[in-house]
Amino acid sequence: MNDIKVAVLGSEGVGKSALIVRFLTRRFIGEYASSSECIYRKRMSIDGRQHNLELYDPCSQPCEGKSTLNEQIHWADGFVVVYNISDRSSFLTAKAIVHLIRELHLGGSKRDTDSVIFLVGNKQDLCHMREVDREEGQKLASERRCQFYELSAAEHYQEVVLMFSKIVRNASLGGKAKERRRRPSGSKSMAKLINNVFGKRRKSV
Ligand SMILES: Nc1nc2c(ncn2[C@@H]2O[C@H](COP(=O)(O)OP(=O)(O)OP(=O)(O)O)[C@@H](O)[C@H]2O)c(=O)[nH]1
C-alpha cells in the first residue's frame, strides 16, 4: 500500500473544496463552508496498485493550529495549485505558490517535481467573465514545468477525476521518500465530509 499526500492550494474562493468534494462524492456543492483545514482520505486503485490518498484542503480563514504554506508544501508529495479563470489576482497567487514550491523543492530531483505540480484554472464555465486566457495558464505551466488543466468543478466531473487520478499516479511513480515535517493538523473522515456537504445550504451558480 502506497501513501500519497496531495495538497490543494490556491487563494480564497477559487474552488479548492468544490474540486475535492466533486472528486470524492461526485457532487458539485454550490456552497461549501469550512472553518478548519482538513485532510480527506480515500483508497484508490490505479494500474492495479492500491494507494492511500490524503488530500489536504487548507482553510483560507485564520483558524486554530493553522499550518503555514511552507509546512503544507513540505508535507505533500503532489500539488494541485488552483486559480479561478475569472479572477486575475487568484492567478497571480497561483503563480507565487508554484514559485515557492519550486524553491522549496530545489533539493529534489527535477523529474520528480515536474510531474507532481498541477496548475488548474477552475470555473471554466465562467468563461464569459474570463480574466485569465487559457494561453497564459499554459505559458506559466510550461515556464514552471507544471501540468496544466482548465476545467470546471461545477460542470466537469470526469475531468476532475482524471486530474486527481493522474497526480496520484505521477506521485506514486516518483517514489519520493522524503522527510515528513509537521503535518497539517486537521483530519476528516468521509462521514464527516458528507455531513459537511449535506449540512450546508446549497446555492446554484
Ligand atoms: N461557477 C463555478 N463556481 C464554482 C466552481 N467551483 C467552485 N465554485 C464556487 O466558488 C465558491 C468558492 O468555492 P470553494 O470550493 O468554497 O472555494 P475554496 O477555494 O475552497 O474557498 P476557501 O475555502 O474559502 O479557500 C463557491 O460558491 C462555489 O460554488 C466552478 O467550477 N464554477
XYZ file of N, CA, C and O and ligand atoms in Angstrom:
852
model
N 0.859 -1.211 0.000
C 0.000 0.000 0.000
C 0.882 1.242 0.000
O 1.827 1.328 0.762
N 0.555 2.165 -0.852
C 1.371 3.346 -1.061
C 0.636 4.575 -0.509
O -0.535 4.774 -0.835
N 1.295 5.371 0.315
C 0.655 6.594 0.833
C 1.004 7.770 -0.055
O 2.182 8.039 -0.278
N -0.004 8.475 -0.536
C 0.211 9.633 -1.402
C -0.454 10.846 -0.762
O -1.651 10.803 -0.444
N 0.308 11.908 -0.611
C -0.228 13.117 0.028
C -0.285 14.244 -1.003
O 0.747 14.596 -1.578
N -1.478 14.776 -1.202
C -1.658 15.837 -2.202
C -2.255 17.067 -1.519
O -3.296 16.968 -0.848
N -1.606 18.215 -1.695
C -2.137 19.472 -1.147
C -2.828 20.245 -2.265
O -2.279 20.388 -3.358
N -4.035 20.713 -1.987
C -4.783 21.518 -2.964
C -4.686 22.965 -2.486
O -5.236 23.339 -1.454
N -3.929 23.767 -3.236
C -3.586 25.115 -2.772
C -4.137 26.176 -3.721
O -4.444 25.895 -4.875
N -4.216 27.410 -3.217
C -4.725 28.498 -4.053
C -5.433 29.508 -3.188
O -5.697 29.249 -2.005
N -5.772 30.657 -3.778
C -6.355 31.698 -2.930
C -7.817 31.401 -2.604
O -8.421 30.463 -3.135
N -8.358 32.239 -1.756
C -9.707 32.021 -1.222
C -10.755 32.011 -2.350
O -10.724 32.861 -3.237
N -11.642 31.033 -2.277
C -12.792 31.022 -3.173
C -12.534 30.535 -4.593
O -13.402 30.658 -5.462
N -11.368 29.967 -4.857
C -11.077 29.518 -6.239
C -11.757 28.180 -6.553
O -11.808 27.769 -7.711
N -12.236 27.512 -5.499
C -12.931 26.237 -5.722
C -12.141 25.013 -5.280
O -12.399 23.911 -5.775
N -11.242 25.190 -4.326
C -10.445 24.050 -3.843
C -11.366 22.980 -3.234
O -11.278 21.805 -3.594
N -12.222 23.415 -2.304
C -13.125 22.436 -1.661
C -14.077 21.850 -2.694
O -14.362 20.648 -2.663
N -14.556 22.677 -3.603
C -15.502 22.183 -4.620
C -14.852 21.081 -5.458
O -15.489 20.063 -5.759
N -13.584 21.251 -5.812
C -12.880 20.233 -6.606
C -12.727 18.939 -5.804
O -12.973 17.845 -6.322
N -12.339 19.080 -4.532
C -12.131 17.889 -3.692
C -13.459 17.155 -3.479
O -13.550 15.936 -3.628
N -14.488 17.936 -3.157
C -15.792 17.326 -2.887
C -16.334 16.662 -4.151
O -16.901 15.559 -4.115
N -16.145 17.296 -5.281
C -16.574 16.724 -6.563
C -15.881 15.383 -6.795
O -16.503 14.399 -7.190
N -14.590 15.353 -6.544
C -13.810 14.134 -6.746
C -14.269 13.027 -5.785
O -14.452 11.879 -6.192
N -14.483 13.386 -4.534
C -14.780 12.361 -3.529
C -16.236 11.913 -3.529
O -16.524 10.768 -3.199
N -17.143 12.806 -3.874
C -18.571 12.456 -3.736
C -19.321 12.490 -5.071
O -20.499 12.179 -5.097
N -18.677 12.899 -6.141
C -19.273 13.085 -7.476
C -20.157 14.326 -7.548
O -20.641 14.669 -8.611
N -20.424 14.957 -6.432
C -21.394 16.064 -6.438
C -20.700 17.405 -6.479
O -19.608 17.574 -5.945
N -21.363 18.365 -7.119
C -20.888 19.747 -7.023
C -21.760 20.443 -6.001
O -22.982 20.474 -6.119
N -21.110 20.995 -4.988
C -21.842 21.664 -3.923
C -21.662 23.165 -4.112
O -20.530 23.665 -4.111
N -22.762 23.867 -4.280
C -22.697 25.309 -4.566
C -22.057 26.108 -3.446
O -21.297 27.029 -3.678
N -22.341 25.726 -2.222
C -21.791 26.483 -1.088
C -21.169 25.504 -0.121
O -21.841 24.608 0.386
N -19.881 25.630 0.076
C -19.207 24.720 0.990
C -18.389 25.556 1.950
O -17.397 26.159 1.555
N -18.807 25.629 3.194
C -18.079 26.443 4.165
C -17.335 25.544 5.126
O -17.902 24.615 5.687
N -16.041 25.786 5.242
C -15.270 25.010 6.197
C -14.439 25.978 7.018
O -13.775 26.849 6.472
N -14.494 25.833 8.333
C -13.783 26.784 9.186
C -12.468 26.204 9.678
O -11.822 26.766 10.531
N -12.083 25.047 9.166
C -10.801 24.487 9.598
C -10.142 23.782 8.413
O -10.808 23.313 7.501
N -8.800 23.725 8.484
C -8.092 22.978 7.463
C -8.337 21.493 7.706
O -8.571 21.082 8.842
N -8.315 20.692 6.671
C -8.568 19.282 6.908
C -7.953 18.390 5.847
O -7.566 18.854 4.772
N -7.850 17.125 6.211
C -7.305 16.128 5.304
C -8.393 15.091 5.042
O -8.987 14.569 5.986
N -8.672 14.848 3.785
C -9.628 13.811 3.411
C -8.855 12.596 2.942
O -7.834 12.733 2.272
N -9.376 11.414 3.282
C -8.666 10.194 2.902
C -9.500 9.370 1.948
O -10.719 9.302 2.085
N -8.810 8.749 1.004
C -9.514 7.882 0.055
C -8.565 6.767 -0.374
O -7.388 7.014 -0.613
N -9.099 5.559 -0.480
C -8.319 4.450 -1.034
C -8.586 4.373 -2.512
O -9.742 4.409 -2.936
N -7.515 4.272 -3.276
C -7.699 4.241 -4.733
C -6.867 3.121 -5.320
O -5.756 2.855 -4.872
N -7.392 2.531 -6.379
C -6.609 1.544 -7.112
C -6.268 2.152 -8.470
O -7.160 2.545 -9.216
N -4.974 2.268 -8.740
C -4.545 2.803 -10.033
C -3.531 1.840 -10.630
O -2.559 1.471 -9.962
N -3.779 1.432 -11.867
C -2.913 0.457 -12.548
C -2.712 -0.786 -11.681
O -1.599 -1.324 -11.578
N -3.771 -1.199 -11.008
C -3.695 -2.423 -10.209
C -2.991 -2.255 -8.871
O -2.829 -3.223 -8.129
N -2.587 -1.047 -8.552
C -1.911 -0.820 -7.258
C -2.824 -0.023 -6.340
O -3.494 0.914 -6.772
N -2.804 -0.391 -5.071
C -3.627 0.312 -4.088
C -2.878 1.516 -3.533
O -1.669 1.433 -3.276
N -3.585 2.613 -3.386
C -2.970 3.809 -2.810
C -3.873 4.354 -1.707
O -5.091 4.360 -1.846
N -3.242 4.831 -0.640
C -3.973 5.579 0.387
C -3.756 7.043 0.073
O -2.661 7.571 0.301
N -4.766 7.694 -0.434
C -4.619 9.108 -0.802
C -5.045 9.985 0.367
O -6.098 9.779 0.972
N -4.208 10.972 0.675
C -4.603 12.007 1.635
C -4.648 13.327 0.879
O -3.658 13.709 0.250
N -5.801 13.976 0.940
C -5.987 15.245 0.232
C -6.095 16.356 1.258
O -6.990 16.340 2.103
N -5.223 17.314 1.159
C -5.217 18.398 2.139
C -5.963 19.623 1.589
O -5.651 20.123 0.505
N -6.948 20.057 2.340
C -7.759 21.231 1.964
C -7.507 22.323 3.001
O -7.966 22.215 4.133
N -6.749 23.360 2.628
C -6.435 24.388 3.626
C -7.645 25.257 3.930
O -8.616 25.279 3.176
N -7.546 25.961 5.026
C -8.611 26.896 5.391
C -8.096 28.306 5.104
O -7.015 28.671 5.565
N -8.847 29.073 4.330
C -8.369 30.416 3.988
C -8.474 31.386 5.161
O -7.736 32.350 5.254
N -9.423 31.108 6.047
C -9.605 31.997 7.204
C -8.558 31.658 8.271
O -8.101 30.527 8.333
N -8.235 32.650 9.133
C -7.358 32.297 10.258
C -8.088 31.255 11.103
O -9.272 31.391 11.373
N -7.421 30.178 11.462
C -8.070 29.181 12.315
C -7.035 28.532 13.218
O -5.837 28.594 12.950
N -7.531 27.891 14.256
C -6.652 27.322 15.279
C -5.719 26.262 14.684
O -6.146 25.419 13.889
N -4.444 26.330 15.061
C -3.489 25.314 14.622
C -3.191 25.335 13.136
O -2.715 24.361 12.576
N -3.518 26.436 12.474
C -3.354 26.516 11.019
C -1.887 26.336 10.621
O -1.005 26.964 11.191
N -1.649 25.488 9.654
C -0.268 25.274 9.213
C 0.108 26.360 8.202
O -0.755 26.972 7.573
N 1.406 26.570 8.058
C 1.850 27.584 7.097
C 1.964 26.958 5.714
O 2.026 25.734 5.568
N 2.032 27.816 4.715
C 2.172 27.328 3.341
C 3.445 26.495 3.204
O 3.454 25.448 2.548
N 4.515 26.939 3.847
C 5.767 26.180 3.795
C 5.581 24.760 4.345
O 6.063 23.792 3.774
N 4.867 24.670 5.475
C 4.631 23.344 6.078
C 3.789 22.476 5.149
O 4.050 21.282 4.989
N 2.800 23.094 4.534
C 1.931 22.337 3.621
C 2.751 21.801 2.451
O 2.587 20.662 2.016
N 3.664 22.631 1.960
C 4.483 22.230 0.807
C 5.448 21.108 1.200
O 5.639 20.146 0.459
N 6.018 21.208 2.397
C 6.939 20.153 2.845
C 6.209 18.831 3.065
O 6.763 17.756 2.869
N 4.969 18.935 3.480
C 4.186 17.730 3.798
C 3.827 16.918 2.548
O 3.836 15.686 2.567
N 3.553 17.636 1.458
C 2.901 16.976 0.314
C 3.879 16.301 -0.651
O 5.023 16.700 -0.795
N 3.345 15.271 -1.347
C 4.073 14.632 -2.448
C 3.654 15.240 -3.780
O 4.374 15.142 -4.768
N 2.446 15.798 -3.811
C 1.923 16.372 -5.053
C 1.117 17.624 -4.749
O 0.617 17.797 -3.630
N 0.988 18.500 -5.750
C 0.352 19.806 -5.526
C -0.639 20.115 -6.645
O -0.286 20.078 -7.823
N -1.856 20.440 -6.240
C -2.829 20.958 -7.197
C -2.967 22.437 -6.856
O -3.490 22.792 -5.802
N -2.428 23.296 -7.719
C -2.454 24.741 -7.448
C -3.571 25.336 -8.304
O -3.518 25.311 -9.530
N -4.588 25.850 -7.611
C -5.825 26.245 -8.289
C -5.940 27.760 -8.389
O -5.611 28.479 -7.440
N -6.404 28.237 -9.551
C -6.830 29.628 -9.662
C -8.195 29.642 -10.328
O -8.653 28.625 -10.865
N -8.828 30.803 -10.279
C -10.152 30.984 -10.881
C -9.940 31.774 -12.180
O -9.410 32.890 -12.135
N -10.356 31.218 -13.298
C -10.071 31.893 -14.583
C -10.761 33.260 -14.684
O -10.395 34.084 -15.515
N -11.752 33.520 -13.815
C -12.418 34.821 -13.859
C -11.901 35.766 -12.761
O -12.545 36.756 -12.436
N -10.725 35.448 -12.220
C -10.146 36.297 -11.167
C -8.623 36.350 -11.331
O -7.913 35.424 -10.945
N -8.168 37.449 -11.914
C -6.731 37.561 -12.222
C -5.864 37.481 -10.972
O -4.784 36.906 -10.988
N -6.345 38.071 -9.867
C -5.496 38.066 -8.669
C -5.243 36.638 -8.192
O -4.179 36.327 -7.659
N -6.218 35.752 -8.412
C -6.006 34.355 -7.977
C -4.940 33.676 -8.844
O -4.241 32.774 -8.396
N -4.821 34.145 -10.094
C -3.779 33.604 -10.981
C -2.393 34.042 -10.475
O -1.449 33.252 -10.466
N -2.310 35.290 -10.037
C -1.026 35.788 -9.521
C -0.636 35.034 -8.249
O 0.530 34.707 -8.039
N -1.631 34.741 -7.420
C -1.346 33.955 -6.208
C -0.862 32.558 -6.588
O 0.109 32.043 -6.020
N -1.533 31.955 -7.568
C -1.129 30.602 -8.009
C 0.314 30.623 -8.511
O 1.114 29.729 -8.217
N 0.628 31.678 -9.240
C 1.989 31.826 -9.769
C 3.013 31.859 -8.620
O 4.043 31.190 -8.655
N 2.688 32.632 -7.579
C 3.594 32.756 -6.429
C 3.721 31.417 -5.702
O 4.810 31.037 -5.252
N 2.612 30.676 -5.607
C 2.658 29.380 -4.906
C 3.534 28.394 -5.688
O 4.368 27.696 -5.121
N 3.344 28.364 -7.018
C 4.158 27.454 -7.838
C 5.637 27.806 -7.675
O 6.498 26.927 -7.540
N 5.915 29.101 -7.663
C 7.292 29.564 -7.499
C 7.862 29.046 -6.170
O 8.971 28.522 -6.104
N 7.055 29.187 -5.103
C 7.513 28.756 -3.775
C 7.738 27.241 -3.738
O 8.730 26.763 -3.173
N 6.839 26.487 -4.350
C 7.013 25.020 -4.374
C 8.341 24.689 -5.049
O 9.124 23.876 -4.562
N 8.602 25.362 -6.157
C 9.862 25.125 -6.886
C 11.075 25.455 -6.003
O 12.042 24.710 -5.973
N 10.982 26.588 -5.297
C 12.096 26.993 -4.423
C 12.350 25.950 -3.347
O 13.484 25.567 -3.098
N 11.257 25.500 -2.713
C 11.401 24.597 -1.573
C 11.779 23.184 -1.999
O 12.237 22.395 -1.206
N 11.567 22.881 -3.278
C 11.890 21.541 -3.752
C 13.149 21.513 -4.594
O 13.373 20.561 -5.327
N 13.956 22.556 -4.473
C 15.167 22.626 -5.291
C 16.079 21.433 -5.058
O 16.761 20.978 -5.962
N 16.037 20.914 -3.815
C 16.913 19.778 -3.494
C 16.476 18.488 -4.167
O 17.268 17.589 -4.373
N 15.179 18.412 -4.545
C 14.667 17.152 -5.096
C 15.052 16.969 -6.555
O 15.574 17.866 -7.190
N 14.792 15.779 -7.056
C 15.102 15.528 -8.465
C 14.124 16.302 -9.346
O 12.928 16.344 -9.080
N 14.614 16.905 -10.391
C 13.809 17.762 -11.257
C 12.641 16.971 -11.852
O 11.514 17.406 -11.871
N 12.931 15.764 -12.277
C 11.895 14.981 -12.938
C 10.732 14.694 -11.977
O 9.561 14.803 -12.328
N 11.069 14.368 -10.730
C 10.029 14.070 -9.751
C 9.102 15.261 -9.576
O 7.897 15.130 -9.519
N 9.695 16.456 -9.463
C 8.883 17.629 -9.163
C 8.048 18.048 -10.369
O 6.921 18.478 -10.223
N 8.594 17.898 -11.567
C 7.873 18.320 -12.769
C 6.498 17.670 -12.888
O 5.542 18.302 -13.287
N 6.421 16.402 -12.563
C 5.173 15.691 -12.840
C 4.173 15.778 -11.700
O 3.075 15.265 -11.820
N 4.515 16.422 -10.600
C 3.594 16.435 -9.459
C 3.126 17.834 -9.068
O 2.564 18.022 -8.001
N 3.365 18.816 -9.943
C 2.761 20.135 -9.718
C 1.744 20.347 -10.842
O 2.105 20.398 -12.019
N 0.477 20.426 -10.458
C -0.583 20.630 -11.444
C -1.142 22.040 -11.255
O -1.575 22.406 -10.160
N -1.104 22.820 -12.325
C -1.713 24.150 -12.302
C -3.115 24.005 -12.886
O -3.274 23.536 -14.018
N -4.124 24.400 -12.113
C -5.511 24.174 -12.533
C -6.285 25.487 -12.572
O -6.455 26.151 -11.546
N -6.738 25.853 -13.756
C -7.629 27.004 -13.916
C -9.052 26.497 -13.750
O -9.580 25.791 -14.622
N -9.678 26.818 -12.624
C -11.044 26.332 -12.348
C -12.082 27.372 -12.803
O -11.743 28.484 -13.177
N -13.349 26.958 -12.770
C -14.521 27.784 -13.125
C -14.530 28.093 -14.615
O -14.839 29.221 -15.037
N -14.165 27.115 -15.419
C -14.154 27.325 -16.866
C -15.555 27.651 -17.386
O -15.703 28.271 -18.436
N -16.578 27.232 -16.652
C -17.960 27.566 -17.053
C -18.205 29.075 -16.999
O -19.166 29.559 -17.598
N -17.336 29.814 -16.306
C -17.498 31.284 -16.249
C -16.639 31.968 -17.312
O -16.146 33.077 -17.102
N -16.466 31.328 -18.472
C -15.532 31.886 -19.471
C -16.023 33.224 -20.036
O -15.228 34.007 -20.551
N -17.317 33.522 -19.904
C -17.822 34.841 -20.334
C -17.279 35.954 -19.420
O -17.361 37.128 -19.768
N -16.748 35.577 -18.240
C -16.178 36.569 -17.315
C -14.665 36.374 -17.189
O -14.045 36.818 -16.222
N -14.107 35.711 -18.155
C -12.704 35.317 -18.093
C -11.762 36.512 -17.928
O -11.887 37.514 -18.640
N -10.809 36.383 -16.983
C -9.758 37.408 -16.824
C -8.383 36.828 -17.097
O -7.393 37.555 -17.152
N -8.327 35.497 -17.212
C -7.030 34.852 -17.488
C -7.205 33.961 -18.714
O -7.997 33.010 -18.695
N -6.495 34.296 -19.794
C -6.585 33.476 -21.004
C -6.000 32.104 -20.753
O -5.041 31.952 -19.991
N -6.557 31.158 -21.470
C -6.035 29.787 -21.370
C -4.534 29.759 -21.696
O -3.750 29.084 -21.032
N -4.140 30.565 -22.703
C -2.732 30.586 -23.134
C -1.812 31.064 -22.009
O -0.677 30.617 -21.899
N -2.320 31.999 -21.191
C -1.498 32.485 -20.064
C -1.236 31.369 -19.068
O -0.133 31.228 -18.537
N -2.283 30.597 -18.807
C -2.134 29.471 -17.891
C -1.145 28.463 -18.462
O -0.246 27.989 -17.763
N -1.311 28.170 -19.764
C -0.411 27.201 -20.406
C 1.034 27.686 -20.375
O 1.960 26.921 -20.149
N 1.191 29.000 -20.603
C 2.542 29.567 -20.640
C 3.207 29.442 -19.263
O 4.359 29.010 -19.155
N 2.447 29.814 -18.226
C 3.010 29.713 -16.873
C 3.381 28.258 -16.566
O 4.453 27.968 -16.037
N 2.475 27.343 -16.943
C 2.736 25.925 -16.664
C 3.987 25.455 -17.394
O 4.811 24.735 -16.823
N 4.154 25.887 -18.641
C 5.338 25.389 -19.348
C 6.608 26.057 -18.832
O 7.644 25.407 -18.713
N 6.525 27.345 -18.458
C 7.707 28.007 -17.874
C 8.123 27.349 -16.562
O 9.304 27.216 -16.265
N 7.103 26.991 -15.780
C 7.391 26.438 -14.451
C 7.385 24.913 -14.442
O 7.414 24.299 -13.379
N 7.264 24.329 -15.620
C 7.277 22.878 -15.793
C 6.215 22.191 -14.912
O 6.509 21.317 -14.108
N 4.971 22.650 -15.109
C 3.837 22.036 -14.406
C 2.931 21.394 -15.449
O 2.980 21.744 -16.619
N 2.068 20.519 -14.990
C 0.992 20.016 -15.838
C -0.124 21.062 -15.777
O -0.342 21.656 -14.729
N -0.818 21.265 -16.901
C -1.848 22.306 -16.925
C -3.232 21.736 -17.221
O -3.395 20.911 -18.120
N -4.217 22.204 -16.466
C -5.621 21.853 -16.716
C -6.467 23.104 -16.616
O -6.222 23.949 -15.756
N -7.465 23.183 -17.493
C -8.504 24.183 -17.300
C -9.794 23.396 -17.231
O -10.079 22.592 -18.130
N -10.552 23.576 -16.172
C -11.767 22.784 -16.021
C -12.766 23.505 -15.118
O -12.540 24.649 -14.700
N -13.860 22.821 -14.859
C -14.909 23.402 -14.022
C -15.373 22.344 -13.033
O -15.873 21.292 -13.451
N -15.183 22.645 -11.747
C -15.691 21.711 -10.725
C -17.204 21.583 -10.879
O -17.780 20.532 -10.627
N -17.843 22.663 -11.346
C -19.302 22.669 -11.472
C -19.774 21.755 -12.598
O -20.801 21.096 -12.473
N -19.013 21.677 -13.694
C -19.541 21.003 -14.883
C -18.749 19.794 -15.355
O -19.238 19.035 -16.175
N -17.529 19.636 -14.896
C -16.667 18.597 -15.481
C -16.263 17.537 -14.477
O -15.120 17.515 -14.019
N -17.173 16.634 -14.169
C -16.836 15.584 -13.201
C -15.691 14.697 -13.696
O -14.723 14.449 -12.974
N -15.800 14.225 -14.954
C -14.784 13.278 -15.455
C -13.396 13.897 -15.466
O -12.410 13.257 -15.119
N -13.308 15.158 -15.882
C -12.008 15.833 -15.946
C -11.400 15.974 -14.544
O -10.191 15.852 -14.360
N -12.264 16.256 -13.572
C -11.780 16.406 -12.192
C -11.206 15.071 -11.705
O -10.112 15.015 -11.137
N -11.926 13.977 -11.990
C -11.450 12.652 -11.567
C -10.141 12.319 -12.281
O -9.182 11.842 -11.655
N -10.074 12.606 -13.578
C -8.848 12.309 -14.339
C -7.662 13.082 -13.780
O -6.560 12.555 -13.651
N -7.911 14.342 -13.453
C -6.831 15.190 -12.951
C -6.291 14.634 -11.626
O -5.088 14.452 -11.459
N -7.188 14.312 -10.688
C -6.716 13.783 -9.398
C -6.056 12.403 -9.581
O -5.048 12.103 -8.942
N -6.632 11.578 -10.453
C -6.051 10.247 -10.669
C -4.644 10.374 -11.231
O -3.733 9.635 -10.852
N -4.473 11.346 -12.121
C -3.163 11.499 -12.751
C -2.114 11.971 -11.740
O -0.985 11.486 -11.735
N -2.502 12.866 -10.856
C -1.491 13.341 -9.903
C -1.132 12.220 -8.914
O 0.028 12.081 -8.528
N -2.105 11.385 -8.570
C -1.798 10.258 -7.678
C -0.845 9.305 -8.399
O 0.160 8.853 -7.827
N -1.123 9.022 -9.655
C -0.252 8.121 -10.422
C 1.167 8.703 -10.506
O 2.153 8.022 -10.235
N 1.256 9.982 -10.871
C 2.579 10.606 -11.013
C 3.335 10.610 -9.680
O 4.527 10.335 -9.639
N 2.610 10.933 -8.603
C 3.276 10.980 -7.287
C 3.743 9.592 -6.891
O 4.819 9.430 -6.310
N 2.967 8.570 -7.236
C 3.372 7.211 -6.851
C 4.564 6.755 -7.686
O 5.442 6.059 -7.194
N 4.634 7.189 -8.941
C 5.774 6.806 -9.784
C 7.053 7.490 -9.325
O 8.131 6.929 -9.425
N 6.881 8.724 -8.818
C 8.052 9.462 -8.334
C 8.765 8.709 -7.222
O 9.966 8.781 -7.080
N 7.987 7.939 -6.446
C 8.571 7.131 -5.364
C 9.420 7.959 -4.422
O 10.459 7.543 -3.946
N 8.940 9.180 -4.175
C 9.758 10.093 -3.382
C 9.643 9.745 -1.903
O 8.568 9.758 -1.334
N 10.774 9.444 -1.294
C 10.760 9.223 0.152
C 11.373 10.450 0.773
O 12.554 10.708 0.613
N 10.560 11.261 1.408
C 11.153 12.465 1.967
C 10.828 12.568 3.440
O 9.893 11.969 3.926
N 11.616 13.342 4.073
C 11.418 13.544 5.498
C 10.076 14.225 5.709
O 9.747 15.192 5.040
N 9.275 13.683 6.616
C 7.984 14.289 6.889
C 8.125 15.312 7.993
O 8.508 14.986 9.103
N 7.819 16.549 7.685
C 7.859 17.556 8.731
C 6.469 17.660 9.335
O 5.637 16.786 9.125
N 6.231 18.753 10.064
C 4.932 18.896 10.724
C 3.823 18.748 9.694
O 3.855 19.294 8.609
N 2.857 17.980 10.051
C 1.789 17.644 9.151
C 0.624 18.587 9.379
O 0.321 18.913 10.519
N -0.039 19.040 8.313
C -1.222 19.858 8.544
C -2.161 19.122 9.499
O -2.320 17.909 9.404
N -2.766 19.871 10.422
C -3.350 19.243 11.591
C -4.703 18.554 11.407
O -4.930 17.490 11.918
N -5.601 19.163 10.660
C -6.972 18.644 10.634
C -7.075 17.323 9.899
O -6.297 17.018 9.027
N -8.043 16.540 10.254
C -8.258 15.273 9.560
C -9.746 14.983 9.571
O -10.399 15.117 10.582
N -10.285 14.587 8.423
C -11.715 14.323 8.377
C -12.000 13.013 7.696
O -11.326 12.647 6.739
N -12.974 12.323 8.195
C -13.385 11.078 7.559
C -14.383 11.410 6.462
O -14.920 12.512 6.380
N -14.682 10.421 5.621
C -15.695 10.627 4.586
C -17.041 10.958 5.225
O -17.796 11.766 4.723
N -17.331 10.301 6.384
C -18.620 10.550 7.034
C -18.748 12.022 7.394
O -19.776 12.652 7.180
N -17.650 12.590 7.905
C -17.669 13.994 8.303
C -17.837 14.876 7.062
O -18.569 15.856 7.076
N -17.148 14.484 5.987
C -17.245 15.255 4.745
C -18.692 15.283 4.258
O -19.247 16.329 3.952
N -19.290 14.101 4.218
C -20.656 14.017 3.707
C -21.591 14.823 4.593
O -22.465 15.538 4.130
N -21.329 14.772 5.897
C -22.115 15.542 6.845
C -21.985 17.034 6.551
O -22.959 17.778 6.508
N -20.751 17.472 6.315
C -20.488 18.880 5.990
C -21.241 19.288 4.745
O -21.877 20.322 4.676
N -21.108 18.435 3.742
C -21.677 18.753 2.442
C -23.182 18.871 2.519
O -23.773 19.831 2.057
N -23.818 17.888 3.137
C -25.269 17.898 3.123
C -25.875 18.748 4.229
O -27.042 19.063 4.197
N -24.995 19.158 5.167
C -25.483 20.040 6.226
C -25.516 21.495 5.790
O -26.113 22.336 6.430
N -24.859 21.799 4.644
C -24.775 23.197 4.207
C -25.934 23.533 3.268
O -26.404 22.700 2.528
N -26.270 24.795 3.288
C -27.257 25.294 2.343
C -26.583 25.329 0.977
O -25.452 25.743 0.833
N -27.281 24.842 -0.027
C -26.661 24.852 -1.351
C -27.139 26.030 -2.156
O -28.249 26.480 -2.054
N -26.237 26.520 -2.977
C -26.544 27.699 -3.770
C -26.221 27.362 -5.218
O -25.195 26.792 -5.502
N -27.119 27.690 -6.124
C -26.794 27.375 -7.512
C -25.882 28.453 -8.066
O -25.896 29.589 -7.598
N -25.098 28.097 -9.091
C -24.146 29.075 -9.636
C -24.499 29.347 -11.091
O -25.218 28.593 -11.718
N -19.298 28.741 -11.453
C -18.500 27.985 -10.712
N -18.428 28.194 -9.392
C -17.588 27.402 -8.683
C -16.799 26.395 -9.267
N -16.064 25.810 -8.297
C -16.377 26.429 -7.156
N -17.305 27.388 -7.375
C -17.905 28.297 -6.408
O -16.882 29.125 -5.866
C -17.160 29.407 -4.490
C -15.957 29.026 -3.650
O -15.774 27.620 -3.735
P -14.970 26.821 -2.616
O -14.880 25.400 -3.059
O -15.528 27.087 -1.263
O -13.552 27.551 -2.753
P -12.277 27.374 -1.822
O -11.095 27.637 -2.683
O -12.305 26.060 -1.108
O -12.517 28.554 -0.806
P -11.862 28.758 0.663
O -12.152 27.514 1.472
O -12.536 29.983 1.182
O -10.416 28.970 0.425
C -18.429 28.629 -4.131
O -19.530 29.499 -4.204
C -18.519 27.576 -5.224
O -19.836 27.215 -5.516
C -16.905 26.196 -10.688
O -16.254 25.349 -11.315
N -17.750 27.036 -11.360
